[in-house]
Amino acid sequence: QVQLQESGPGLVKPSETLSLTCAVSGYSISSGHNWGWIRQPPGKGLEWIGSIYYSGSTYYNPSLKSRVTISVDTSKNQFSLKLSSVTAADTAVYYCARVCGGDCYLKEAFDIWGQGTMVTVSS
Amino acid sequence: QTVVTQEPSFSVSPGGTVTLTCGLSSGSVSSSYYPNWFQQTPGQAPRTLIYSTNTRSSGVPDRFSGSILGNKAALTITGAQADDESDYYCVLYMGSGIWVFGGGTKLTVL
C-alpha cells in the first residue's frame, strides 16, 4: 500500500532553514497527484503549507510563501520542504500527504498521510 | 486572507446528534469548495471522514454525514459514541491549488 515517511532534523535553530523530506513507497510520484506538507503546532490546528505536482508546479500558502520551497525528486520518489528564517512559531508536527490535484470532485483532499515528525525551533 | 471558521468546541450526549459547521469569514461555502472533514485523535495523523461535501471515506460509519447547511459545510454525527470524542477539522479548496483548514472543533461526548 502507499506509505509516506517524513525525515529530517528534530531541532532547528532560530533564523535557520528547516529541511524535511518525505519518502513515498508503494506508488510512483510521477503517476500523478499533488504532494504536500501540512503542519500542526502543539495544541493547535492544522495548517496547509503547500503542495507540488511531480512536474514541479508548486502551490503555497500565501502566508508562508516568502519562506517556503517545496521540491520533488522523482528519481528517489520523494519530495522535500524547506522553510527559511524559522522562529519558535514554526515549532510543529510536520506531516507530508498525498494531495488531490486538478479536479477534486469526488476525491479526497489529503488521502494518504505520513505519521508526522516533530520539529522544534530553539537555540 | 480568507479564514475558515469552525466552532472551537462542542458537546454531545452519548446517542445524541451533533452538527459541526465550517464557514467562511467572507462569503458562503458551496460544494465547489470540495469540503473535506477529518477526525484527529491525540498523537495521530488526521483521518478523512467526508470528502467532496458528502461522500464518506472508506470504512467510515454511516453515522457520519456531510452536507451544506445554509452558507456553511456541515458534519453531522448521529448516535454519537464515546470514541467519537476527537478533534474535527474541515478543509476547503480556494482554487489555484490552495487549501485552507478550519481551526478545528474539539468534540466532547458526555
mmCIF file with all atom_site columns, C-alpha atoms in Angstrom:
data_model
loop_
_atom_site.group_PDB
_atom_site.id
_atom_site.type_symbol
_atom_site.label_atom_id
_atom_site.label_alt_id
_atom_site.label_comp_id
_atom_site.label_asym_id
_atom_site.label_entity_id
_atom_site.label_seq_id
_atom_site.pdbx_PDB_ins_code
_atom_site.Cartn_x
_atom_site.Cartn_y
_atom_site.Cartn_z
_atom_site.occupancy
_atom_site.B_iso_or_equiv
_atom_site.pdbx_formal_charge
_atom_site.auth_seq_id
_atom_site.auth_comp_id
_atom_site.auth_asym_id
_atom_site.auth_atom_id
_atom_site.pdbx_PDB_model_num
ATOM 1   C CA . GLN A 1 1   ? 0.000   0.000  0.000   1.00 0.00 ? 1   GLN A CA 1
ATOM 2   C CA . VAL A 1 2   ? 1.020   3.629  -0.348  1.00 0.00 ? 2   VAL A CA 1
ATOM 3   C CA . GLN A 1 3   ? 3.111   4.895  2.542   1.00 0.00 ? 3   GLN A CA 1
ATOM 4   C CA . LEU A 1 4   ? 4.706   8.242  3.285   1.00 0.00 ? 4   LEU A CA 1
ATOM 5   C CA . GLN A 1 5   ? 7.549   8.767  5.742   1.00 0.00 ? 5   GLN A CA 1
ATOM 6   C CA . GLU A 1 6   ? 8.904   12.110 6.878   1.00 0.00 ? 6   GLU A CA 1
ATOM 7   C CA . SER A 1 7   ? 12.528  12.557 7.897   1.00 0.00 ? 7   SER A CA 1
ATOM 8   C CA . GLY A 1 8   ? 14.744  15.406 8.966   1.00 0.00 ? 8   GLY A CA 1
ATOM 9   C CA . PRO A 1 9   ? 16.222  17.182 11.994  1.00 0.00 ? 9   PRO A CA 1
ATOM 10  C CA . GLY A 1 10  ? 14.013  17.408 15.041  1.00 0.00 ? 10  GLY A CA 1
ATOM 11  C CA . LEU A 1 11  ? 15.710  20.572 16.258  1.00 0.00 ? 11  LEU A CA 1
ATOM 12  C CA . VAL A 1 12  ? 16.422  23.715 14.233  1.00 0.00 ? 12  VAL A CA 1
ATOM 13  C CA . LYS A 1 13  ? 17.931  26.963 15.457  1.00 0.00 ? 13  LYS A CA 1
ATOM 14  C CA . PRO A 1 14  ? 16.064  30.258 15.066  1.00 0.00 ? 14  PRO A CA 1
ATOM 15  C CA . SER A 1 15  ? 16.768  32.085 11.789  1.00 0.00 ? 15  SER A CA 1
ATOM 16  C CA . GLU A 1 16  ? 17.998  28.871 10.151  1.00 0.00 ? 16  GLU A CA 1
ATOM 17  C CA . THR A 1 17  ? 16.280  26.771 7.485   1.00 0.00 ? 17  THR A CA 1
ATOM 18  C CA . LEU A 1 18  ? 14.073  23.813 8.339   1.00 0.00 ? 18  LEU A CA 1
ATOM 19  C CA . SER A 1 19  ? 14.506  20.944 5.862   1.00 0.00 ? 19  SER A CA 1
ATOM 20  C CA . LEU A 1 20  ? 12.343  17.836 5.693   1.00 0.00 ? 20  LEU A CA 1
ATOM 21  C CA . THR A 1 21  ? 11.976  15.010 3.203   1.00 0.00 ? 21  THR A CA 1
ATOM 22  C CA . CYS A 1 22  ? 9.022   12.735 2.546   1.00 0.00 ? 22  CYS A CA 1
ATOM 23  C CA . ALA A 1 23  ? 9.802   9.320  1.085   1.00 0.00 ? 23  ALA A CA 1
ATOM 24  C CA . VAL A 1 24  ? 6.954   7.723  -0.852  1.00 0.00 ? 24  VAL A CA 1
ATOM 25  C CA . SER A 1 25  ? 6.650   3.941  -1.168  1.00 0.00 ? 25  SER A CA 1
ATOM 26  C CA . GLY A 1 26  ? 4.079   1.798  -2.932  1.00 0.00 ? 26  GLY A CA 1
ATOM 27  C CA . TYR A 1 27  ? 3.284   4.469  -5.501  1.00 0.00 ? 27  TYR A CA 1
ATOM 28  C CA . SER A 1 28  ? 5.272   6.416  -8.069  1.00 0.00 ? 28  SER A CA 1
ATOM 29  C CA . ILE A 1 29  ? 5.221   10.165 -7.542  1.00 0.00 ? 29  ILE A CA 1
ATOM 30  C CA . SER A 1 30  ? 5.306   10.504 -11.322 1.00 0.00 ? 30  SER A CA 1
ATOM 31  C CA . SER A 1 31  ? 1.962   8.701  -11.610 1.00 0.00 ? 31  SER A CA 1
ATOM 32  C CA . GLY A 1 32  ? 0.117   11.850 -10.662 1.00 0.00 ? 32  GLY A CA 1
ATOM 33  C CA . HIS A 1 33  ? -1.420  13.608 -7.667  1.00 0.00 ? 33  HIS A CA 1
ATOM 34  C CA . ASN A 1 34  ? -0.030  16.562 -5.842  1.00 0.00 ? 34  ASN A CA 1
ATOM 35  C CA . TRP A 1 35  ? 2.199   16.000 -2.828  1.00 0.00 ? 35  TRP A CA 1
ATOM 36  C CA . GLY A 1 36  ? 2.052   18.326 0.109   1.00 0.00 ? 36  GLY A CA 1
ATOM 37  C CA . TRP A 1 37  ? 3.030   19.429 3.570   1.00 0.00 ? 37  TRP A CA 1
ATOM 38  C CA . ILE A 1 38  ? 0.753   20.253 6.494   1.00 0.00 ? 38  ILE A CA 1
ATOM 39  C CA . ARG A 1 39  ? 1.843   21.300 9.969   1.00 0.00 ? 39  ARG A CA 1
ATOM 40  C CA . GLN A 1 40  ? 0.310   21.411 13.424  1.00 0.00 ? 40  GLN A CA 1
ATOM 41  C CA . PRO A 1 41  ? 1.804   23.448 16.286  1.00 0.00 ? 41  PRO A CA 1
ATOM 42  C CA . PRO A 1 42  ? 1.467   21.823 19.698  1.00 0.00 ? 42  PRO A CA 1
ATOM 43  C CA . GLY A 1 43  ? -2.116  22.063 20.902  1.00 0.00 ? 43  GLY A CA 1
ATOM 44  C CA . LYS A 1 44  ? -3.228  23.946 17.797  1.00 0.00 ? 44  LYS A CA 1
ATOM 45  C CA . GLY A 1 45  ? -4.898  23.282 14.469  1.00 0.00 ? 45  GLY A CA 1
ATOM 46  C CA . LEU A 1 46  ? -3.761  22.083 11.070  1.00 0.00 ? 46  LEU A CA 1
ATOM 47  C CA . GLU A 1 47  ? -2.176  24.423 8.534   1.00 0.00 ? 47  GLU A CA 1
ATOM 48  C CA . TRP A 1 48  ? -1.626  23.585 4.883   1.00 0.00 ? 48  TRP A CA 1
ATOM 49  C CA . ILE A 1 49  ? 1.886   24.704 3.903   1.00 0.00 ? 49  ILE A CA 1
ATOM 50  C CA . GLY A 1 50  ? 1.971   23.876 0.232   1.00 0.00 ? 50  GLY A CA 1
ATOM 51  C CA . SER A 1 51  ? 1.862   21.232 -2.480  1.00 0.00 ? 51  SER A CA 1
ATOM 52  C CA . ILE A 1 52  ? 3.815   20.173 -5.547  1.00 0.00 ? 52  ILE A CA 1
ATOM 53  C CA . TYR A 1 53  ? 2.955   18.253 -8.685  1.00 0.00 ? 53  TYR A CA 1
ATOM 54  C CA . TYR A 1 54  ? 5.515   15.730 -9.958  1.00 0.00 ? 54  TYR A CA 1
ATOM 55  C CA . SER A 1 55  ? 6.295   18.024 -12.873 1.00 0.00 ? 55  SER A CA 1
ATOM 56  C CA . GLY A 1 56  ? 7.405   20.676 -10.390 1.00 0.00 ? 56  GLY A CA 1
ATOM 57  C CA . SER A 1 57  ? 4.400   23.000 -10.321 1.00 0.00 ? 57  SER A CA 1
ATOM 58  C CA . THR A 1 58  ? 4.071   24.380 -6.804  1.00 0.00 ? 58  THR A CA 1
ATOM 59  C CA . TYR A 1 59  ? 1.259   25.861 -4.741  1.00 0.00 ? 59  TYR A CA 1
ATOM 60  C CA . TYR A 1 60  ? 1.991   27.659 -1.487  1.00 0.00 ? 60  TYR A CA 1
ATOM 61  C CA . ASN A 1 61  ? 0.072   29.035 1.480   1.00 0.00 ? 61  ASN A CA 1
ATOM 62  C CA . PRO A 1 62  ? 0.156   32.797 0.837   1.00 0.00 ? 62  PRO A CA 1
ATOM 63  C CA . SER A 1 63  ? 1.061   33.467 4.462   1.00 0.00 ? 63  SER A CA 1
ATOM 64  C CA . LEU A 1 64  ? 4.200   31.295 4.182   1.00 0.00 ? 64  LEU A CA 1
ATOM 65  C CA . LYS A 1 65  ? 5.022   31.726 0.513   1.00 0.00 ? 65  LYS A CA 1
ATOM 66  C CA . SER A 1 66  ? 8.024   34.004 1.027   1.00 0.00 ? 66  SER A CA 1
ATOM 67  C CA . ARG A 1 67  ? 9.782   31.389 3.183   1.00 0.00 ? 67  ARG A CA 1
ATOM 68  C CA . VAL A 1 68  ? 8.711   28.070 1.665   1.00 0.00 ? 68  VAL A CA 1
ATOM 69  C CA . THR A 1 69  ? 10.224  25.948 -1.064  1.00 0.00 ? 69  THR A CA 1
ATOM 70  C CA . ILE A 1 70  ? 8.827   22.533 -1.960  1.00 0.00 ? 70  ILE A CA 1
ATOM 71  C CA . SER A 1 71  ? 10.709  20.375 -4.434  1.00 0.00 ? 71  SER A CA 1
ATOM 72  C CA . VAL A 1 72  ? 10.355  16.883 -5.859  1.00 0.00 ? 72  VAL A CA 1
ATOM 73  C CA . ASP A 1 73  ? 12.923  14.228 -6.762  1.00 0.00 ? 73  ASP A CA 1
ATOM 74  C CA . THR A 1 74  ? 11.221  11.653 -8.967  1.00 0.00 ? 74  THR A CA 1
ATOM 75  C CA . SER A 1 75  ? 14.370  9.515  -9.202  1.00 0.00 ? 75  SER A CA 1
ATOM 76  C CA . LYS A 1 76  ? 14.254  8.975  -5.429  1.00 0.00 ? 76  LYS A CA 1
ATOM 77  C CA . ASN A 1 77  ? 10.443  9.039  -5.285  1.00 0.00 ? 77  ASN A CA 1
ATOM 78  C CA . GLN A 1 78  ? 10.462  11.720 -2.635  1.00 0.00 ? 78  GLN A CA 1
ATOM 79  C CA . PHE A 1 79  ? 9.644   15.358 -2.121  1.00 0.00 ? 79  PHE A CA 1
ATOM 80  C CA . SER A 1 80  ? 11.046  17.948 0.254   1.00 0.00 ? 80  SER A CA 1
ATOM 81  C CA . LEU A 1 81  ? 10.190  21.016 2.262   1.00 0.00 ? 81  LEU A CA 1
ATOM 82  C CA . LYS A 1 82  ? 12.438  23.940 3.086   1.00 0.00 ? 82  LYS A CA 1
ATOM 83  C CA . LEU A 1 83  ? 11.228  26.682 5.402   1.00 0.00 ? 83  LEU A CA 1
ATOM 84  C CA . SER A 1 84  ? 13.642  29.547 5.884   1.00 0.00 ? 84  SER A CA 1
ATOM 85  C CA . SER A 1 85  ? 14.162  32.059 8.689   1.00 0.00 ? 85  SER A CA 1
ATOM 86  C CA . VAL A 1 86  ? 12.361  29.925 11.233  1.00 0.00 ? 86  VAL A CA 1
ATOM 87  C CA . THR A 1 87  ? 11.173  31.174 14.605  1.00 0.00 ? 87  THR A CA 1
ATOM 88  C CA . ALA A 1 88  ? 9.600   29.492 17.608  1.00 0.00 ? 88  ALA A CA 1
ATOM 89  C CA . ALA A 1 89  ? 6.241   29.896 15.875  1.00 0.00 ? 89  ALA A CA 1
ATOM 90  C CA . ASP A 1 90  ? 7.354   27.282 13.331  1.00 0.00 ? 90  ASP A CA 1
ATOM 91  C CA . THR A 1 91  ? 7.616   24.628 16.033  1.00 0.00 ? 91  THR A CA 1
ATOM 92  C CA . ALA A 1 92  ? 5.130   21.961 14.988  1.00 0.00 ? 92  ALA A CA 1
ATOM 93  C CA . VAL A 1 93  ? 4.458   18.431 13.889  1.00 0.00 ? 93  VAL A CA 1
ATOM 94  C CA . TYR A 1 94  ? 5.037   18.391 10.143  1.00 0.00 ? 94  TYR A CA 1
ATOM 95  C CA . TYR A 1 95  ? 3.049   15.944 8.041   1.00 0.00 ? 95  TYR A CA 1
ATOM 96  C CA . CYS A 1 96  ? 3.516   15.045 4.420   1.00 0.00 ? 96  CYS A CA 1
ATOM 97  C CA . ALA A 1 97  ? 0.499   13.871 2.458   1.00 0.00 ? 97  ALA A CA 1
ATOM 98  C CA . ARG A 1 98  ? -0.751  12.861 -0.953  1.00 0.00 ? 98  ARG A CA 1
ATOM 99  C CA . VAL A 1 99  ? -2.948  15.699 -2.146  1.00 0.00 ? 99  VAL A CA 1
ATOM 100 C CA . CYS A 1 100 ? -5.736  15.819 -4.652  1.00 0.00 ? 100 CYS A CA 1
ATOM 101 C CA . GLY A 1 101 ? -4.679  17.618 -7.818  1.00 0.00 ? 101 GLY A CA 1
ATOM 102 C CA . GLY A 1 102 ? -6.715  19.133 -10.591 1.00 0.00 ? 102 GLY A CA 1
ATOM 103 C CA . ASP A 1 103 ? -10.439 18.481 -10.309 1.00 0.00 ? 103 ASP A CA 1
ATOM 104 C CA . CYS A 1 104 ? -11.032 17.315 -6.743  1.00 0.00 ? 104 CYS A CA 1
ATOM 105 C CA . TYR A 1 105 ? -14.689 16.468 -7.242  1.00 0.00 ? 105 TYR A CA 1
ATOM 106 C CA . LEU A 1 106 ? -15.336 13.121 -5.556  1.00 0.00 ? 106 LEU A CA 1
ATOM 107 C CA . LYS A 1 107 ? -11.721 12.847 -4.455  1.00 0.00 ? 107 LYS A CA 1
ATOM 108 C CA . GLU A 1 108 ? -10.217 13.063 -1.004  1.00 0.00 ? 108 GLU A CA 1
ATOM 109 C CA . ALA A 1 109 ? -8.236  16.246 -0.470  1.00 0.00 ? 109 ALA A CA 1
ATOM 110 C CA . PHE A 1 110 ? -5.482  14.506 1.517   1.00 0.00 ? 110 PHE A CA 1
ATOM 111 C CA . ASP A 1 111 ? -5.914  10.758 1.253   1.00 0.00 ? 111 ASP A CA 1
ATOM 112 C CA . ILE A 1 112 ? -2.587  9.383  2.499   1.00 0.00 ? 112 ILE A CA 1
ATOM 113 C CA . TRP A 1 113 ? -0.651  10.909 5.402   1.00 0.00 ? 113 TRP A CA 1
ATOM 114 C CA . GLY A 1 114 ? 2.733   10.303 6.896   1.00 0.00 ? 114 GLY A CA 1
ATOM 115 C CA . GLN A 1 115 ? 2.950   9.716  10.637  1.00 0.00 ? 115 GLN A CA 1
ATOM 116 C CA . GLY A 1 116 ? 4.304   13.225 11.185  1.00 0.00 ? 116 GLY A CA 1
ATOM 117 C CA . THR A 1 117 ? 7.596   14.456 12.552  1.00 0.00 ? 117 THR A CA 1
ATOM 118 C CA . MET A 1 118 ? 8.052   16.948 15.395  1.00 0.00 ? 118 MET A CA 1
ATOM 119 C CA . VAL A 1 119 ? 10.316  19.883 14.654  1.00 0.00 ? 119 VAL A CA 1
ATOM 120 C CA . THR A 1 120 ? 11.309  22.224 17.450  1.00 0.00 ? 120 THR A CA 1
ATOM 121 C CA . VAL A 1 121 ? 12.827  25.626 16.791  1.00 0.00 ? 121 VAL A CA 1
ATOM 122 C CA . SER A 1 122 ? 15.106  26.542 19.644  1.00 0.00 ? 122 SER A CA 1
ATOM 123 C CA . SER A 1 123 ? 18.630  27.704 20.281  1.00 0.00 ? 123 SER A CA 1
ATOM 124 C CA . GLN B 2 1   ? -6.763  36.239 3.563   1.00 0.00 ? 1   GLN B CA 1
ATOM 125 C CA . THR B 2 2   ? -9.845  34.047 3.816   1.00 0.00 ? 2   THR B CA 1
ATOM 126 C CA . VAL B 2 3   ? -10.428 32.456 7.207   1.00 0.00 ? 3   VAL B CA 1
ATOM 127 C CA . VAL B 2 4   ? -12.281 29.160 7.559   1.00 0.00 ? 4   VAL B CA 1
ATOM 128 C CA . THR B 2 5   ? -14.364 29.131 10.727  1.00 0.00 ? 5   THR B CA 1
ATOM 129 C CA . GLN B 2 6   ? -15.343 26.249 12.989  1.00 0.00 ? 6   GLN B CA 1
ATOM 130 C CA . GLU B 2 7   ? -16.838 26.098 16.462  1.00 0.00 ? 7   GLU B CA 1
ATOM 131 C CA . PRO B 2 8   ? -13.920 25.784 18.921  1.00 0.00 ? 8   PRO B CA 1
ATOM 132 C CA . SER B 2 9   ? -15.753 23.215 20.996  1.00 0.00 ? 9   SER B CA 1
ATOM 133 C CA . PHE B 2 10  ? -18.967 21.241 21.131  1.00 0.00 ? 10  PHE B CA 1
ATOM 134 C CA . SER B 2 11  ? -20.515 18.766 23.494  1.00 0.00 ? 11  SER B CA 1
ATOM 135 C CA . VAL B 2 12  ? -22.920 15.911 22.776  1.00 0.00 ? 12  VAL B CA 1
ATOM 136 C CA . SER B 2 13  ? -24.506 13.220 24.891  1.00 0.00 ? 13  SER B CA 1
ATOM 137 C CA . PRO B 2 14  ? -23.915 9.574  24.035  1.00 0.00 ? 14  PRO B CA 1
ATOM 138 C CA . GLY B 2 15  ? -26.508 8.560  21.465  1.00 0.00 ? 15  GLY B CA 1
ATOM 139 C CA . GLY B 2 16  ? -27.205 12.166 20.586  1.00 0.00 ? 16  GLY B CA 1
ATOM 140 C CA . THR B 2 17  ? -26.846 14.089 17.361  1.00 0.00 ? 17  THR B CA 1
ATOM 141 C CA . VAL B 2 18  ? -24.450 16.943 16.777  1.00 0.00 ? 18  VAL B CA 1
ATOM 142 C CA . THR B 2 19  ? -23.776 19.131 13.761  1.00 0.00 ? 19  THR B CA 1
ATOM 143 C CA . LEU B 2 20  ? -20.416 20.835 13.349  1.00 0.00 ? 20  LEU B CA 1
ATOM 144 C CA . THR B 2 21  ? -20.080 23.602 10.804  1.00 0.00 ? 21  THR B CA 1
ATOM 145 C CA . CYS B 2 22  ? -17.411 25.021 8.527   1.00 0.00 ? 22  CYS B CA 1
ATOM 146 C CA . GLY B 2 23  ? -17.848 28.554 7.262   1.00 0.00 ? 23  GLY B CA 1
ATOM 147 C CA . LEU B 2 24  ? -16.004 31.391 5.606   1.00 0.00 ? 24  LEU B CA 1
ATOM 148 C CA . SER B 2 25  ? -15.084 34.741 7.110   1.00 0.00 ? 25  SER B CA 1
ATOM 149 C CA . SER B 2 26  ? -16.459 36.232 3.942   1.00 0.00 ? 26  SER B CA 1
ATOM 150 C CA . GLY B 2 27  ? -18.932 34.514 1.688   1.00 0.00 ? 27  GLY B CA 1
ATOM 151 C CA . SER B 2 28  ? -20.722 31.181 1.580   1.00 0.00 ? 28  SER B CA 1
ATOM 152 C CA . VAL B 2 29  ? -19.383 27.653 1.383   1.00 0.00 ? 29  VAL B CA 1
ATOM 153 C CA . SER B 2 30  ? -20.657 25.640 -1.560  1.00 0.00 ? 30  SER B CA 1
ATOM 154 C CA . SER B 2 31  ? -19.823 22.253 -2.986  1.00 0.00 ? 31  SER B CA 1
ATOM 155 C CA . SER B 2 32  ? -17.321 23.892 -5.298  1.00 0.00 ? 32  SER B CA 1
ATOM 156 C CA . TYR B 2 33  ? -15.054 24.323 -2.284  1.00 0.00 ? 33  TYR B CA 1
ATOM 157 C CA . TYR B 2 34  ? -14.900 20.480 -2.066  1.00 0.00 ? 34  TYR B CA 1
ATOM 158 C CA . PRO B 2 35  ? -15.347 20.446 1.732   1.00 0.00 ? 35  PRO B CA 1
ATOM 159 C CA . ASN B 2 36  ? -13.469 17.642 3.462   1.00 0.00 ? 36  ASN B CA 1
ATOM 160 C CA . TRP B 2 37  ? -13.822 16.646 7.088   1.00 0.00 ? 37  TRP B CA 1
ATOM 161 C CA . PHE B 2 38  ? -11.145 14.988 9.216   1.00 0.00 ? 38  PHE B CA 1
ATOM 162 C CA . GLN B 2 39  ? -11.119 13.342 12.611  1.00 0.00 ? 39  GLN B CA 1
ATOM 163 C CA . GLN B 2 40  ? -7.952  13.514 14.684  1.00 0.00 ? 40  GLN B CA 1
ATOM 164 C CA . THR B 2 41  ? -7.163  11.829 17.972  1.00 0.00 ? 41  THR B CA 1
ATOM 165 C CA . PRO B 2 42  ? -4.118  12.794 20.068  1.00 0.00 ? 42  PRO B CA 1
ATOM 166 C CA . GLY B 2 43  ? -0.809  11.749 18.574  1.00 0.00 ? 43  GLY B CA 1
ATOM 167 C CA . GLN B 2 44  ? -2.344  10.535 15.340  1.00 0.00 ? 44  GLN B CA 1
ATOM 168 C CA . ALA B 2 45  ? -2.461  11.879 11.831  1.00 0.00 ? 45  ALA B CA 1
ATOM 169 C CA . PRO B 2 46  ? -5.872  13.120 10.696  1.00 0.00 ? 46  PRO B CA 1
ATOM 170 C CA . ARG B 2 47  ? -8.259  10.623 9.120   1.00 0.00 ? 47  ARG B CA 1
ATOM 171 C CA . THR B 2 48  ? -10.652 11.612 6.351   1.00 0.00 ? 48  THR B CA 1
ATOM 172 C CA . LEU B 2 49  ? -14.306 11.182 7.244   1.00 0.00 ? 49  LEU B CA 1
ATOM 173 C CA . ILE B 2 50  ? -16.050 13.065 4.450   1.00 0.00 ? 50  ILE B CA 1
ATOM 174 C CA . TYR B 2 51  ? -14.840 14.427 1.127   1.00 0.00 ? 51  TYR B CA 1
ATOM 175 C CA . SER B 2 52  ? -16.440 16.425 -1.634  1.00 0.00 ? 52  SER B CA 1
ATOM 176 C CA . THR B 2 53  ? -19.138 17.710 0.751   1.00 0.00 ? 53  THR B CA 1
ATOM 177 C CA . ASN B 2 54  ? -20.983 14.475 1.489   1.00 0.00 ? 54  ASN B CA 1
ATOM 178 C CA . THR B 2 55  ? -19.043 11.375 0.384   1.00 0.00 ? 55  THR B CA 1
ATOM 179 C CA . ARG B 2 56  ? -17.951 9.109  3.214   1.00 0.00 ? 56  ARG B CA 1
ATOM 180 C CA . SER B 2 57  ? -14.411 7.804  3.064   1.00 0.00 ? 57  SER B CA 1
ATOM 181 C CA . SER B 2 58  ? -13.885 4.057  3.037   1.00 0.00 ? 58  SER B CA 1
ATOM 182 C CA . GLY B 2 59  ? -14.637 2.438  6.386   1.00 0.00 ? 59  GLY B CA 1
ATOM 183 C CA . VAL B 2 60  ? -16.322 5.485  7.908   1.00 0.00 ? 60  VAL B CA 1
ATOM 184 C CA . PRO B 2 61  ? -19.528 4.585  9.773   1.00 0.00 ? 61  PRO B CA 1
ATOM 185 C CA . ASP B 2 62  ? -22.747 5.912  8.300   1.00 0.00 ? 62  ASP B CA 1
ATOM 186 C CA . ARG B 2 63  ? -23.480 7.857  11.477  1.00 0.00 ? 63  ARG B CA 1
ATOM 187 C CA . PHE B 2 64  ? -21.157 10.470 9.964   1.00 0.00 ? 64  PHE B CA 1
ATOM 188 C CA . SER B 2 65  ? -22.666 12.554 7.193   1.00 0.00 ? 65  SER B CA 1
ATOM 189 C CA . GLY B 2 66  ? -21.776 15.745 5.385   1.00 0.00 ? 66  GLY B CA 1
ATOM 190 C CA . SER B 2 67  ? -23.886 18.443 3.807   1.00 0.00 ? 67  SER B CA 1
ATOM 191 C CA . ILE B 2 68  ? -24.233 22.114 3.029   1.00 0.00 ? 68  ILE B CA 1
ATOM 192 C CA . LEU B 2 69  ? -26.448 23.845 5.589   1.00 0.00 ? 69  LEU B CA 1
ATOM 193 C CA . GLY B 2 70  ? -27.245 27.404 4.693   1.00 0.00 ? 70  GLY B CA 1
ATOM 194 C CA . ASN B 2 71  ? -23.960 29.068 3.894   1.00 0.00 ? 71  ASN B CA 1
ATOM 195 C CA . LYS B 2 72  ? -21.714 26.513 5.609   1.00 0.00 ? 72  LYS B CA 1
ATOM 196 C CA . ALA B 2 73  ? -20.495 22.977 5.182   1.00 0.00 ? 73  ALA B CA 1
ATOM 197 C CA . ALA B 2 74  ? -21.689 20.703 7.949   1.00 0.00 ? 74  ALA B CA 1
ATOM 198 C CA . LEU B 2 75  ? -20.666 17.428 9.554   1.00 0.00 ? 75  LEU B CA 1
ATOM 199 C CA . THR B 2 76  ? -23.435 15.618 11.399  1.00 0.00 ? 76  THR B CA 1
ATOM 200 C CA . ILE B 2 77  ? -22.821 12.770 13.803  1.00 0.00 ? 77  ILE B CA 1
ATOM 201 C CA . THR B 2 78  ? -25.978 10.791 14.517  1.00 0.00 ? 78  THR B CA 1
ATOM 202 C CA . GLY B 2 79  ? -25.924 8.485  17.524  1.00 0.00 ? 79  GLY B CA 1
ATOM 203 C CA . ALA B 2 80  ? -22.657 9.766  18.966  1.00 0.00 ? 80  ALA B CA 1
ATOM 204 C CA . GLN B 2 81  ? -20.406 7.242  20.630  1.00 0.00 ? 81  GLN B CA 1
ATOM 205 C CA . ALA B 2 82  ? -17.723 7.685  23.239  1.00 0.00 ? 82  ALA B CA 1
ATOM 206 C CA . ASP B 2 83  ? -14.939 7.107  20.741  1.00 0.00 ? 83  ASP B CA 1
ATOM 207 C CA . ASP B 2 84  ? -16.227 9.975  18.607  1.00 0.00 ? 84  ASP B CA 1
ATOM 208 C CA . GLU B 2 85  ? -14.627 12.278 21.173  1.00 0.00 ? 85  GLU B CA 1
ATOM 209 C CA . SER B 2 86  ? -11.923 13.839 18.993  1.00 0.00 ? 86  SER B CA 1
ATOM 210 C CA . ASP B 2 87  ? -10.865 16.962 17.187  1.00 0.00 ? 87  ASP B CA 1
ATOM 211 C CA . TYR B 2 88  ? -12.622 17.591 13.892  1.00 0.00 ? 88  TYR B CA 1
ATOM 212 C CA . TYR B 2 89  ? -11.229 19.699 11.084  1.00 0.00 ? 89  TYR B CA 1
ATOM 213 C CA . CYS B 2 90  ? -12.636 20.858 7.800   1.00 0.00 ? 90  CYS B CA 1
ATOM 214 C CA . VAL B 2 91  ? -10.631 21.978 4.796   1.00 0.00 ? 91  VAL B CA 1
ATOM 215 C CA . LEU B 2 92  ? -11.805 23.997 1.822   1.00 0.00 ? 92  LEU B CA 1
ATOM 216 C CA . TYR B 2 93  ? -10.337 24.375 -1.649  1.00 0.00 ? 93  TYR B CA 1
ATOM 217 C CA . MET B 2 94  ? -9.788  28.015 -2.592  1.00 0.00 ? 94  MET B CA 1
ATOM 218 C CA . GLY B 2 95  ? -8.667  27.376 -6.148  1.00 0.00 ? 95  GLY B CA 1
ATOM 219 C CA . SER B 2 96  ? -5.204  27.644 -7.696  1.00 0.00 ? 96  SER B CA 1
ATOM 220 C CA . GLY B 2 97  ? -4.056  24.632 -5.694  1.00 0.00 ? 97  GLY B CA 1
ATOM 221 C CA . ILE B 2 98  ? -4.671  26.332 -2.356  1.00 0.00 ? 98  ILE B CA 1
ATOM 222 C CA . TRP B 2 99  ? -6.322  24.604 0.609   1.00 0.00 ? 99  TRP B CA 1
ATOM 223 C CA . VAL B 2 100 ? -7.331  26.255 3.894   1.00 0.00 ? 100 VAL B CA 1
ATOM 224 C CA . PHE B 2 101 ? -8.077  24.372 7.099   1.00 0.00 ? 101 PHE B CA 1
ATOM 225 C CA . GLY B 2 102 ? -10.557 25.485 9.675   1.00 0.00 ? 102 GLY B CA 1
ATOM 226 C CA . GLY B 2 103 ? -9.379  25.983 13.233  1.00 0.00 ? 103 GLY B CA 1
ATOM 227 C CA . GLY B 2 104 ? -10.913 22.709 14.362  1.00 0.00 ? 104 GLY B CA 1
ATOM 228 C CA . THR B 2 105 ? -13.667 21.697 16.778  1.00 0.00 ? 105 THR B CA 1
ATOM 229 C CA . LYS B 2 106 ? -12.980 19.764 19.956  1.00 0.00 ? 106 LYS B CA 1
ATOM 230 C CA . LEU B 2 107 ? -15.926 17.411 20.446  1.00 0.00 ? 107 LEU B CA 1
ATOM 231 C CA . THR B 2 108 ? -16.710 16.091 23.892  1.00 0.00 ? 108 THR B CA 1
ATOM 232 C CA . VAL B 2 109 ? -19.057 13.148 24.356  1.00 0.00 ? 109 VAL B CA 1
ATOM 233 C CA . LEU B 2 110 ? -20.551 13.159 27.852  1.00 0.00 ? 110 LEU B CA 1
#
